[in-house]
Amino acid sequence: MTAITLDQLDAAPRRLLPVVVGLGVALVCGGTAVLIIETMGHHVTGMTSLVPWGLPHIFAYVLILAASGALNVAMIASVFRRKVYETLEPFSAMLAIALLAGGLSILVLDLGRPDRLMLTMTHPNPRSIFAWNIVLYTGFMATTAAYLITLLDGRFSRFFGATSGIAFLWRFVLTTGTGLDLGILVAREAFNSAIMAPMFISFSLTFGLAAFLLLLPTAAWLRGGTPDRAVLQRLGRLLALFVAVSFYFAVVMHAFNIYTPQTRALERFLLLDGGVYTALLWGGQVLIGTAVPLLLVAMGRPISAAAAVMIGAVATIYLYVIVGQAYPQPLLPGMQISSIYGDGTVAAYVPSLTELLLSLGGVAVALSVLLAGCLLFRIIPRRFARAGAPGAGLQVAT
Amino acid sequence: MSARPDPGRRDALKLALAGGVASALGPGLFLVAAPAEARAPGLAASSAQRWGILIDAARCAEDCSLCVQACSDEHGWTVGGPPGREPQWIRTVAATDPVSGRSVRLPLMCQHCALPPCADVCPTTATFRRADGIVLVDRHLCIGCRYCVMACPFNVRFFLGDAVDNQRPHSPRGKGTAEGCTLCVHRVDAGGEPACVEACTTGAMVFGDLNDPQSAIRDSLASLPATRLRADLTLGQSVQYRGL
């Protein structure tokens, strides 16, 4: 058994300082954007009543999906007893909490009336999946925190089995709810499908593992170490599997829509005529988000593959969220519709700088929470367990 | 014996004549609403009533926008503007059959669904359906998440992204909250009819209680077919159309 496997982040200041400054600048920019939007109103953003959810929601979705997926590395060790990942469990849990915090901060700060957030607790609508998601998000945060505590504090280790099991189930329910956010919208042809739930679960596994593969080596670099290449390669192969599964769900959805007469025009738009949306599909989701990562994993470059996945993630979610709103809803199926409001035509959406800054601010929140976690708790593996080793166990530095 | 009919006989003859004319012209040709019954102050809305509008699109004139202007005046929103930016509580939509080229114009506003997707998704119950079928937004509960705007199949729910300086006391609006047609609930509760219906000069719109078998709207619906937009969604809208 390895003597010392986990450590706090005792980063060299020359490496830590630029990171802290960068995050500080991003947080200030995000905060400023929030003040501008909330003071002047959402008309300063690119969002309209035709495209009411924009770039902030895209980043929020990516972060929230990645949050539940990031926990998966820990779950593989905890629930499926794969000892090779045991030393990665605390970082995985901390990353999940951090990503969710970032995603939720964007969602909350983009509300038209964020000051009324408590109303979701005092006046919840039991029929609203949005209201349920608020319970699921806070519950995920709580169960993951409890799981992290049982990992780090020996006094609570007897609860480890229970907390890991609950966290594992919770993350699936949460991502199901996130997918159904869009899936239940009955008149939005690009969304309205139960496949959104499993597809978003596959997205979450992909985005979360990619975020993990990017940020764990970054944390290791901050403390002057290098991660175990064998473990990274192993995670890279797992990432390739998740990428393939995500692509499978996307293909099934498109094939089903092509076969269905009422969604054939939508598919033609997406695959051929949709301009920026077609470019996002082929260039973002298929090329950068699928083909390139698979190639990079095959070439033994898992971190580069993870970076490509995250770029593809933003493109993919942009595609689903925006095109689902911008593509006209069939008011009178079979009829050509027009009005001064733009009925019957594809709605325009151009993200504004304020939206971008708010979104990047949310990413900065996630990274700041992660950095704080790394500085406060011993969650960074000093060296990874070797693949196939009998198990490093969780020995905390003293 | 007098040649003059007695008053009772005269009334009966008038009634018969009116009935004959009404039967000849046929229900639905003239959509004339009886005045709605006012609700007593302090009395809650009741499911005994279900307010609705029947719109005969064939009667909408090519260049008419009286209903749109009346709603704008009544509630203080601005007609036009970049699509999606300015809330258009009611607007005229042109629908053209691509095969025959036949075109109709129809006013489009909140359809006041029996199963409103906007109310289903609202996390705080800010969007709700009153017992009498009117779908409203409680501005004090709305957090501005825009999920209702996403969920509306007709794009008739709006998000107010700017401050409003033209507020009407009976129709409060607020920056950062959702809004849409209220079916002029302030008028309906006082026994009146929506501003759009009142402004319509062609008889294309009739307002009334769908639960009242004696109402003009029920009478008209019983005599000639009408349809709902996106009837396949089975949302049970209170706004129905004819002549599409």
XYZ file of C-alpha atoms in Angstrom:
642
model
C 0.000 0.000 0.000
C 1.277 3.425 -0.870
C 2.264 5.349 2.235
C 1.085 8.778 1.208
C -1.229 9.172 -1.714
C -3.284 12.292 -1.055
C -2.172 15.796 -0.395
C -3.325 19.367 -0.172
C -2.408 21.777 -2.906
C 0.832 23.362 -1.691
C 1.390 25.055 -4.981
C 4.414 27.102 -5.758
C 3.307 30.781 -5.736
C 4.741 31.412 -9.161
C 2.339 28.860 -10.575
C -0.599 29.607 -8.316
C -0.521 33.393 -8.588
C -1.380 33.696 -12.295
C -4.216 31.220 -11.801
C -5.646 33.161 -8.873
C -5.326 36.466 -10.726
C -6.939 35.002 -13.835
C -9.843 33.597 -11.851
C -10.220 36.896 -9.997
C -10.419 38.831 -13.244
C -12.973 36.375 -14.645
C -15.071 36.624 -11.479
C -15.017 40.421 -11.556
C -15.987 40.427 -15.235
C -18.793 37.941 -14.556
C -20.032 39.979 -11.605
C -19.998 43.136 -13.688
C -21.987 41.410 -16.408
C -24.561 40.307 -13.841
C -24.895 43.863 -12.529
C -25.361 45.214 -16.044
C -27.969 42.604 -16.970
C -29.918 42.913 -13.752
C -29.810 46.718 -13.722
C -30.537 47.399 -17.371
C -32.623 44.330 -18.100
C -32.127 41.342 -20.348
C -32.541 43.463 -23.447
C -28.772 44.043 -23.249
C -28.314 40.333 -23.949
C -28.987 38.463 -27.175
C -31.835 36.570 -25.523
C -35.371 37.401 -26.567
C -38.855 36.005 -26.060
C -38.208 33.830 -29.123
C -34.873 32.551 -27.822
C -35.309 32.999 -24.071
C -32.409 30.732 -23.106
C -29.012 31.674 -24.463
C -25.291 31.327 -23.874
C -25.559 31.362 -20.048
C -27.872 28.366 -20.175
C -25.510 26.571 -22.553
C -22.606 26.977 -20.152
C -24.849 26.106 -17.223
C -25.944 22.904 -18.958
C -22.360 21.959 -19.813
C -21.204 22.561 -16.241
C -24.154 20.792 -14.620
C -23.846 17.813 -16.945
C -20.096 17.709 -16.370
C -20.694 17.856 -12.609
C -22.621 14.615 -12.472
C -20.202 13.020 -14.944
C -17.145 14.132 -12.989
C -18.412 12.134 -10.028
C -18.281 9.028 -12.151
C -14.575 8.451 -11.641
C -15.234 8.229 -7.914
C -18.243 6.012 -8.480
C -16.219 3.554 -10.526
C -13.974 3.135 -7.513
C -16.638 3.286 -4.795
C -19.519 1.411 -6.320
C -17.741 -0.838 -8.806
C -14.692 -1.436 -6.596
C -12.101 -0.549 -9.214
C -9.162 0.078 -6.901
C -7.068 1.696 -9.578
C -9.221 4.813 -9.250
C -9.433 4.919 -5.466
C -6.994 7.751 -5.027
C -8.979 9.819 -7.487
C -12.236 9.654 -5.539
C -11.904 12.823 -3.419
C -10.820 14.971 -6.351
C -13.651 13.555 -8.427
C -16.209 14.439 -5.735
C -14.752 17.905 -5.197
C -14.776 18.554 -8.928
C -18.439 17.493 -9.118
C -19.371 19.958 -6.370
C -17.349 22.739 -7.984
C -18.809 22.261 -11.462
C -22.337 22.188 -10.108
C -21.698 25.347 -8.103
C -20.501 27.062 -11.277
C -23.461 25.908 -13.338
C -26.009 26.862 -10.714
C -24.442 30.269 -10.180
C -24.969 31.028 -13.871
C -28.575 29.829 -13.824
C -29.410 31.829 -10.719
C -27.646 35.013 -11.740
C -29.285 34.970 -15.151
C -32.796 34.949 -13.717
C -34.942 37.961 -14.437
C -35.455 38.283 -10.694
C -32.619 36.454 -8.907
C -33.662 38.180 -5.676
C -36.721 35.946 -5.652
C -34.861 32.652 -5.794
C -36.230 31.624 -2.415
C -39.694 31.478 -3.952
C -38.652 28.204 -5.566
C -38.465 26.817 -2.021
C -41.494 28.562 -0.536
C -43.833 28.205 -3.541
C -42.647 25.075 -5.368
C -44.748 23.706 -8.180
C -44.767 19.895 -7.860
C -45.615 19.548 -11.570
C -42.546 21.501 -12.647
C -39.438 19.552 -13.534
C -37.551 22.815 -12.992
C -38.734 22.829 -9.374
C -37.727 19.183 -9.023
C -34.331 19.963 -10.478
C -33.711 22.529 -7.762
C -34.248 19.748 -5.229
C -32.060 17.419 -7.282
C -29.248 19.984 -7.598
C -29.131 20.840 -3.916
C -29.491 17.163 -3.054
C -26.607 16.280 -5.355
C -24.475 18.903 -3.674
C -25.399 17.551 -0.234
C -24.979 13.848 -1.043
C -21.658 14.452 -2.798
C -20.421 16.553 0.118
C -21.450 13.791 2.521
C -19.656 11.245 0.356
C -16.536 13.434 0.314
C -16.631 13.716 4.099
C -16.799 9.948 4.490
C -13.790 9.711 2.184
C -11.665 12.277 3.981
C -12.623 11.874 7.612
C -12.032 8.477 9.129
C -14.624 9.090 11.850
C -17.372 8.842 9.235
C -15.906 6.074 7.122
C -18.583 3.610 8.276
C -21.075 5.631 6.234
C -18.969 5.341 3.093
C -21.044 2.584 1.508
C -24.312 4.421 2.060
C -23.086 7.823 0.872
C -21.437 6.439 -2.242
C -24.537 4.417 -3.149
C -26.876 7.378 -2.683
C -24.570 9.699 -4.609
C -24.383 7.180 -7.442
C -28.164 6.896 -7.758
C -28.653 10.617 -7.271
C -26.390 11.573 -10.154
C -28.455 9.482 -12.564
C -31.728 10.948 -11.369
C -30.255 14.445 -11.599
C -29.079 14.033 -15.178
C -32.372 12.442 -16.137
C -34.080 15.571 -14.824
C -31.641 17.812 -16.684
C -32.357 16.032 -19.970
C -36.094 16.104 -19.418
C -35.932 19.867 -18.820
C -35.832 20.063 -22.586
C -37.395 16.708 -23.444
C -40.813 17.560 -22.027
C -41.307 20.697 -24.119
C -44.166 19.339 -26.195
C -44.084 21.705 -29.135
C -40.320 22.035 -29.578
C -39.574 19.497 -32.272
C -35.845 19.447 -31.639
C -36.318 18.662 -27.944
C -39.515 16.763 -27.427
C -38.247 13.242 -26.903
C -37.678 10.883 -23.996
C -34.290 10.061 -25.515
C -33.096 13.419 -24.176
C -32.772 11.816 -20.733
C -30.393 8.931 -21.594
C -28.609 11.085 -24.163
C -27.914 13.715 -21.534
C -26.682 10.997 -19.174
C -24.197 9.935 -21.852
C -23.263 13.597 -22.387
C -22.701 13.987 -18.668
C -20.414 10.978 -18.530
C -18.443 12.363 -21.466
C -18.214 15.998 -20.377
C -17.512 15.088 -16.750
C -14.681 12.731 -17.544
C -13.228 15.250 -19.989
C -13.311 17.959 -17.310
C -11.655 15.523 -14.905
C -8.946 14.673 -17.419
C -8.214 18.341 -17.927
C -8.297 19.526 -14.342
C -6.576 16.720 -12.451
C -3.319 17.120 -14.406
C -3.690 20.887 -13.959
C -3.936 20.461 -10.185
C -0.977 18.082 -10.293
C 0.998 20.637 -12.308
C 0.156 23.373 -9.803
C 1.781 21.360 -7.047
C 4.721 20.544 -9.249
C 3.918 16.938 -10.015
C 2.963 14.933 -13.029
C 0.097 12.505 -13.242
C 0.534 8.833 -13.916
C 0.376 8.355 -17.660
C -0.956 4.827 -17.397
C -4.004 5.985 -15.437
C -4.560 8.862 -17.838
C -4.429 6.480 -20.773
C -6.919 4.237 -19.058
C -9.269 7.169 -18.423
C -8.728 8.254 -22.013
C -9.993 4.912 -23.290
C -13.025 5.264 -21.042
C -13.567 8.740 -22.475
C -13.508 7.304 -25.988
C -16.208 4.843 -24.974
C -18.390 7.635 -23.561
C -17.845 9.751 -26.686
C -18.960 6.833 -28.840
C -22.079 6.231 -26.724
C -23.011 9.936 -26.875
C -22.602 9.883 -30.628
C -24.764 6.770 -30.830
C -27.636 8.515 -29.019
C -27.302 11.548 -31.285
C -27.382 9.346 -34.386
C -30.471 7.505 -33.130
C -32.240 10.792 -32.476
C -31.432 12.178 -35.919
C -32.329 8.919 -37.668
C -35.664 8.807 -35.856
C -36.384 12.413 -36.814
C -35.494 11.752 -40.447
C -37.873 8.804 -40.527
C -40.720 10.812 -38.939
C -42.468 12.999 -41.544
C -43.205 15.952 -39.269
C -39.565 16.330 -38.216
C -38.014 15.749 -41.633
C -37.849 19.475 -42.394
C -36.139 20.074 -39.057
C -33.549 17.427 -39.868
C -32.920 18.894 -43.296
C -32.366 22.220 -41.584
C -29.989 20.714 -39.039
C -28.015 18.519 -41.418
C -27.914 20.663 -44.551
C -29.492 24.104 -44.571
C -29.101 25.464 -41.058
C -26.054 27.708 -41.570
C -24.371 28.160 -38.202
C -26.380 25.289 -36.712
C -25.325 22.892 -39.452
C -21.738 24.028 -38.928
C -22.074 23.390 -35.186
C -23.434 19.928 -35.830
C -20.819 18.775 -38.307
C -17.879 20.869 -37.158
C -18.613 21.016 -33.438
C -20.457 17.887 -32.402
C -19.262 15.405 -35.032
C -15.723 16.560 -35.872
C -14.337 18.288 -32.758
C -16.590 16.591 -30.217
C -16.466 13.041 -31.593
C -13.975 12.239 -34.367
C -11.036 14.263 -33.069
C -11.233 12.920 -29.475
C -11.454 9.339 -30.723
C -8.409 9.929 -32.908
C -6.462 11.599 -30.117
C -7.221 8.802 -27.688
C -6.052 6.313 -30.294
C -2.871 8.364 -30.585
C -2.373 8.168 -26.832
C -3.177 11.825 -26.101
C -6.074 11.697 -23.626
C -5.710 15.251 -22.299
C -5.865 16.738 -25.779
C -8.853 14.504 -26.451
C -10.527 15.868 -23.314
C -9.917 19.449 -24.473
C -11.544 18.643 -27.812
C -14.481 17.046 -26.008
C -15.080 20.195 -23.950
C -15.050 22.402 -27.055
C -17.398 19.941 -28.714
C -19.565 19.986 -25.572
C -20.213 23.713 -25.825
C -20.946 23.356 -29.553
C -23.279 20.390 -28.972
C -25.273 21.998 -26.187
C -25.395 25.280 -28.117
C -26.853 23.344 -31.005
C -29.521 21.572 -28.951
C -30.532 24.510 -26.760
C -30.575 27.254 -29.378
C -31.855 25.421 -32.419
C -34.687 23.947 -30.374
C -35.896 27.463 -29.663
C -34.942 29.236 -32.868
C -36.527 26.698 -35.190
C -40.179 27.740 -35.675
C -42.853 25.832 -33.824
C -45.514 24.449 -36.173
C -48.521 26.648 -35.392
C -50.649 25.174 -38.165
C -48.799 22.101 -39.452
C -48.539 22.109 -43.236
C -49.233 25.839 -43.567
C -46.711 28.601 -44.202
C -46.828 31.061 -41.314
C -45.665 34.661 -41.193
C -46.080 37.683 -38.933
C -44.282 40.812 -37.798
C -43.159 38.799 -34.767
C -41.230 36.348 -36.914
C -43.661 33.444 -36.635
C -42.789 30.721 -39.122
C -39.182 31.793 -39.523
C -35.966 30.805 -37.774
C -35.431 33.231 -34.905
C -32.176 35.153 -34.722
C -29.871 34.774 -31.777
C -26.493 36.437 -31.358
C -24.906 36.101 -27.910
C -23.840 39.374 -26.352
C -20.591 40.147 -24.519
C -22.477 40.360 -21.223
C -23.746 36.816 -21.693
C -20.262 35.567 -22.503
C -18.784 37.263 -19.435
C -21.548 35.906 -17.201
C -20.937 32.433 -18.597
C -17.169 32.610 -18.160
C -17.787 33.984 -14.682
C -19.689 30.784 -13.908
C -16.758 28.725 -15.151
C -14.520 30.830 -12.915
C -16.807 30.107 -9.952
C -16.432 26.383 -10.636
C -12.652 26.605 -10.912
C -12.425 28.813 -7.814
C -14.429 26.358 -5.735
C -12.214 23.555 -7.011
C -9.060 25.521 -6.229
C -10.347 26.313 -2.751
C -11.127 22.635 -2.238
C -7.641 21.673 -3.357
C -6.094 24.214 -1.004
C -8.254 23.258 1.972
C -8.519 19.494 1.703
C -6.134 16.692 0.923
C -7.711 15.564 -2.302
C -4.882 15.570 -4.827
C -3.192 12.252 -5.330
C 0.548 12.699 -4.833
C 1.006 9.893 -7.268
C -1.573 7.763 -8.955
C -2.085 4.143 -8.215
C -0.608 1.992 -10.905
C -3.033 0.350 -13.217
C -3.557 -3.204 -12.048
C -2.014 -2.534 -8.644
C -3.732 -4.222 -5.735
C -4.980 -0.860 -4.510
C -3.391 2.170 -3.063
C -6.062 2.915 -0.493
C -6.720 6.348 0.839
C -3.816 7.330 2.997
C -3.997 10.974 3.837
C -0.824 12.965 4.289
C -0.079 13.943 7.842
C -113.563 42.527 -33.910
C -110.453 44.643 -34.132
C -107.941 44.146 -36.978
C -105.100 45.034 -34.677
C -103.393 42.055 -33.058
C -103.324 42.181 -29.291
C -99.924 42.962 -27.600
C -99.284 39.344 -26.620
C -99.862 38.169 -30.155
C -97.665 40.982 -31.468
C -94.751 39.923 -29.244
C -95.165 36.341 -30.313
C -95.060 37.390 -33.956
C -91.910 39.470 -33.358
C -90.263 36.557 -31.640
C -91.200 34.214 -34.475
C -89.860 36.683 -37.044
C -86.580 37.123 -35.161
C -86.263 33.386 -34.775
C -86.919 32.859 -38.448
C -84.281 35.417 -39.460
C -81.739 33.954 -37.044
C -82.408 30.444 -38.322
C -82.151 31.575 -41.935
C -78.850 33.337 -41.451
C -77.521 30.534 -39.393
C -75.555 30.568 -36.209
C -71.951 31.455 -36.669
C -72.564 33.911 -39.461
C -72.944 36.661 -36.910
C -70.911 36.085 -33.781
C -72.679 38.260 -31.273
C -71.953 37.786 -27.606
C -74.390 38.300 -24.821
C -72.914 40.415 -22.034
C -70.840 38.321 -19.646
C -72.077 38.055 -16.118
C -70.076 40.086 -13.588
C -68.579 38.292 -10.640
C -69.473 39.726 -7.267
C -66.587 41.550 -5.559
C -64.716 39.235 -3.217
C -66.097 36.124 -4.824
C -63.477 33.727 -6.120
C -63.412 32.681 -9.763
C -65.445 29.547 -10.232
C -65.162 26.532 -12.490
C -68.857 26.994 -13.176
C -67.648 29.360 -15.876
C -65.024 28.867 -18.527
C -64.275 31.951 -20.514
C -63.271 31.567 -24.120
C -63.086 33.266 -27.490
C -64.223 31.964 -30.847
C -62.435 33.583 -33.773
C -63.714 33.352 -37.319
C -60.555 33.963 -39.326
C -62.559 34.251 -42.538
C -63.993 37.491 -41.176
C -60.592 39.059 -40.425
C -60.033 41.812 -42.966
C -56.739 41.936 -44.837
C -55.449 45.127 -43.265
C -57.373 45.114 -39.995
C -55.478 45.236 -36.718
C -58.098 46.784 -34.473
C -57.865 43.957 -31.957
C -54.087 44.332 -31.779
C -54.248 48.076 -31.262
C -57.000 47.756 -28.663
C -54.926 45.297 -26.625
C -51.869 47.497 -26.918
C -53.862 50.502 -25.669
C -55.477 48.520 -22.900
C -52.285 46.987 -21.506
C -49.596 49.452 -22.516
C -47.340 47.387 -24.742
C -45.967 48.592 -28.071
C -46.957 47.114 -31.404
C -44.020 46.066 -33.602
C -40.321 46.262 -32.817
C -37.650 43.661 -33.546
C -39.106 40.117 -33.356
C -38.862 38.718 -29.860
C -37.833 42.001 -28.276
C -41.196 43.707 -27.767
C -43.932 41.564 -26.221
C -46.827 41.225 -28.664
C -49.662 39.981 -26.481
C -51.818 39.658 -29.574
C -50.682 39.779 -33.186
C -52.049 38.914 -36.588
C -50.510 35.879 -38.226
C -50.843 35.018 -41.906
C -51.266 31.330 -42.730
C -50.933 30.216 -46.347
C -51.607 26.811 -47.799
C -48.518 26.113 -49.940
C -50.524 23.938 -52.331
C -53.614 26.021 -52.999
C -52.152 29.414 -52.122
C -55.200 30.180 -49.976
C -54.286 32.568 -47.215
C -55.990 33.609 -44.004
C -55.081 36.029 -41.244
C -55.803 35.205 -37.668
C -55.269 36.995 -34.384
C -52.961 35.025 -32.120
C -52.855 35.473 -28.377
C -52.573 33.270 -25.274
C -54.841 30.337 -25.982
C -55.721 29.862 -22.296
C -55.160 26.116 -22.393
C -57.012 23.740 -20.108
C -53.669 21.966 -19.671
C -51.248 24.866 -20.011
C -47.615 23.757 -20.522
C -46.497 27.163 -19.235
C -48.145 26.523 -15.861
C -46.838 22.960 -15.715
C -43.213 24.022 -16.047
C -43.333 27.124 -13.842
C -41.151 26.367 -10.796
C -42.962 28.753 -8.444
C -46.636 28.511 -9.503
C -46.349 32.102 -10.747
C -48.101 30.968 -13.913
C -51.428 29.496 -12.993
C -54.814 28.692 -14.449
C -57.761 30.241 -12.703
C -60.808 28.113 -11.981
C -62.632 29.842 -14.826
C -59.899 28.889 -17.312
C -57.972 32.153 -17.534
C -54.198 31.602 -17.496
C -52.354 34.361 -15.658
C -48.923 35.264 -14.273
C -48.533 36.364 -10.671
C -45.795 38.957 -11.133
C -44.887 38.726 -7.448
C -44.019 35.051 -7.757
C -42.294 35.120 -11.151
C -38.507 34.666 -10.869
C -37.872 35.339 -14.552
C -36.579 31.871 -15.478
C -38.360 32.012 -18.892
C -39.194 28.328 -18.787
C -42.833 29.206 -19.522
C -41.699 31.136 -22.594
C -39.835 28.024 -23.728
C -42.829 25.785 -23.065
C -45.556 27.774 -24.841
C -46.372 26.070 -28.150
C -47.707 29.300 -29.647
C -44.964 31.815 -28.762
C -47.499 33.939 -26.924
C -45.721 34.071 -23.594
C -43.171 36.873 -23.308
C -40.274 37.908 -21.145
C -40.000 41.582 -20.348
C -36.336 42.447 -20.658
C -36.702 46.175 -20.224
C -38.247 48.630 -17.789
C -41.835 49.671 -18.505
C -42.877 53.304 -18.260
C -46.382 53.017 -19.582
C -48.021 50.929 -16.891
C -51.764 50.545 -16.654
C -53.146 50.204 -13.114
C -55.270 47.227 -14.107
C -52.437 45.476 -15.936
C -49.198 45.560 -13.953
C -46.030 44.563 -15.774
C -42.507 44.179 -14.475
C -38.991 44.031 -15.849
C -37.510 40.573 -15.504
C -40.837 38.737 -15.388
C -43.027 36.837 -17.825
C -46.276 38.123 -19.236
C -48.972 37.481 -21.789
C -52.636 37.983 -22.636
C -54.803 38.067 -19.505
C -58.055 37.718 -21.447
C -58.629 41.215 -19.971
C -59.426 39.578 -16.668
C -60.113 42.998 -15.114
C -62.888 43.554 -17.643
C -64.241 40.022 -17.449
C -64.516 40.163 -13.671
C -66.478 43.380 -14.036
C -68.876 41.764 -16.478
C -67.250 43.095 -19.625
C -65.456 41.473 -22.512
C -61.806 41.615 -23.615
C -60.655 44.779 -25.354
C -59.803 42.889 -28.545
C -63.304 41.464 -28.823
C -64.878 44.815 -28.078
C -62.768 46.491 -30.777
C -63.558 43.940 -33.475
C -65.974 45.494 -35.940
C -66.362 42.570 -38.313
C -67.906 40.138 -35.856
C -64.886 37.868 -36.160
C -64.487 37.434 -32.419
C -67.034 36.315 -29.888
C -66.338 36.054 -26.200
C -68.370 34.108 -23.705
C -68.778 31.360 -21.188
C -68.059 27.987 -22.745
C -69.887 26.321 -19.872
C -73.096 28.245 -20.460
C -75.358 26.388 -22.923
C -77.266 29.626 -23.512
C -74.198 31.671 -24.470
C -73.618 32.781 -28.026
C -70.205 31.145 -28.113
C -71.632 27.777 -27.108
C -74.472 28.170 -29.548
C -72.069 28.967 -32.351
C -69.688 26.145 -31.459
C -72.590 23.719 -31.397
C -73.757 24.658 -34.858
C -70.575 24.900 -36.916
C -67.201 23.226 -36.498
C -64.284 25.093 -34.983
C -60.746 23.976 -34.342
C -57.916 24.636 -31.967
C -54.364 25.469 -33.008
C -52.107 22.428 -32.610
C -55.142 20.338 -31.734
C -52.795 17.319 -31.822
C -51.297 18.491 -28.535
C -54.731 18.144 -26.842
C -54.172 21.148 -24.609
C -57.860 22.087 -24.617
C -57.441 25.753 -25.416
C -60.257 28.194 -24.609
C -59.505 30.100 -27.810
C -60.886 28.356 -30.868
C -60.819 29.180 -34.548
C -63.001 28.845 -37.562
C -62.201 29.476 -41.210
C -58.552 28.433 -41.090
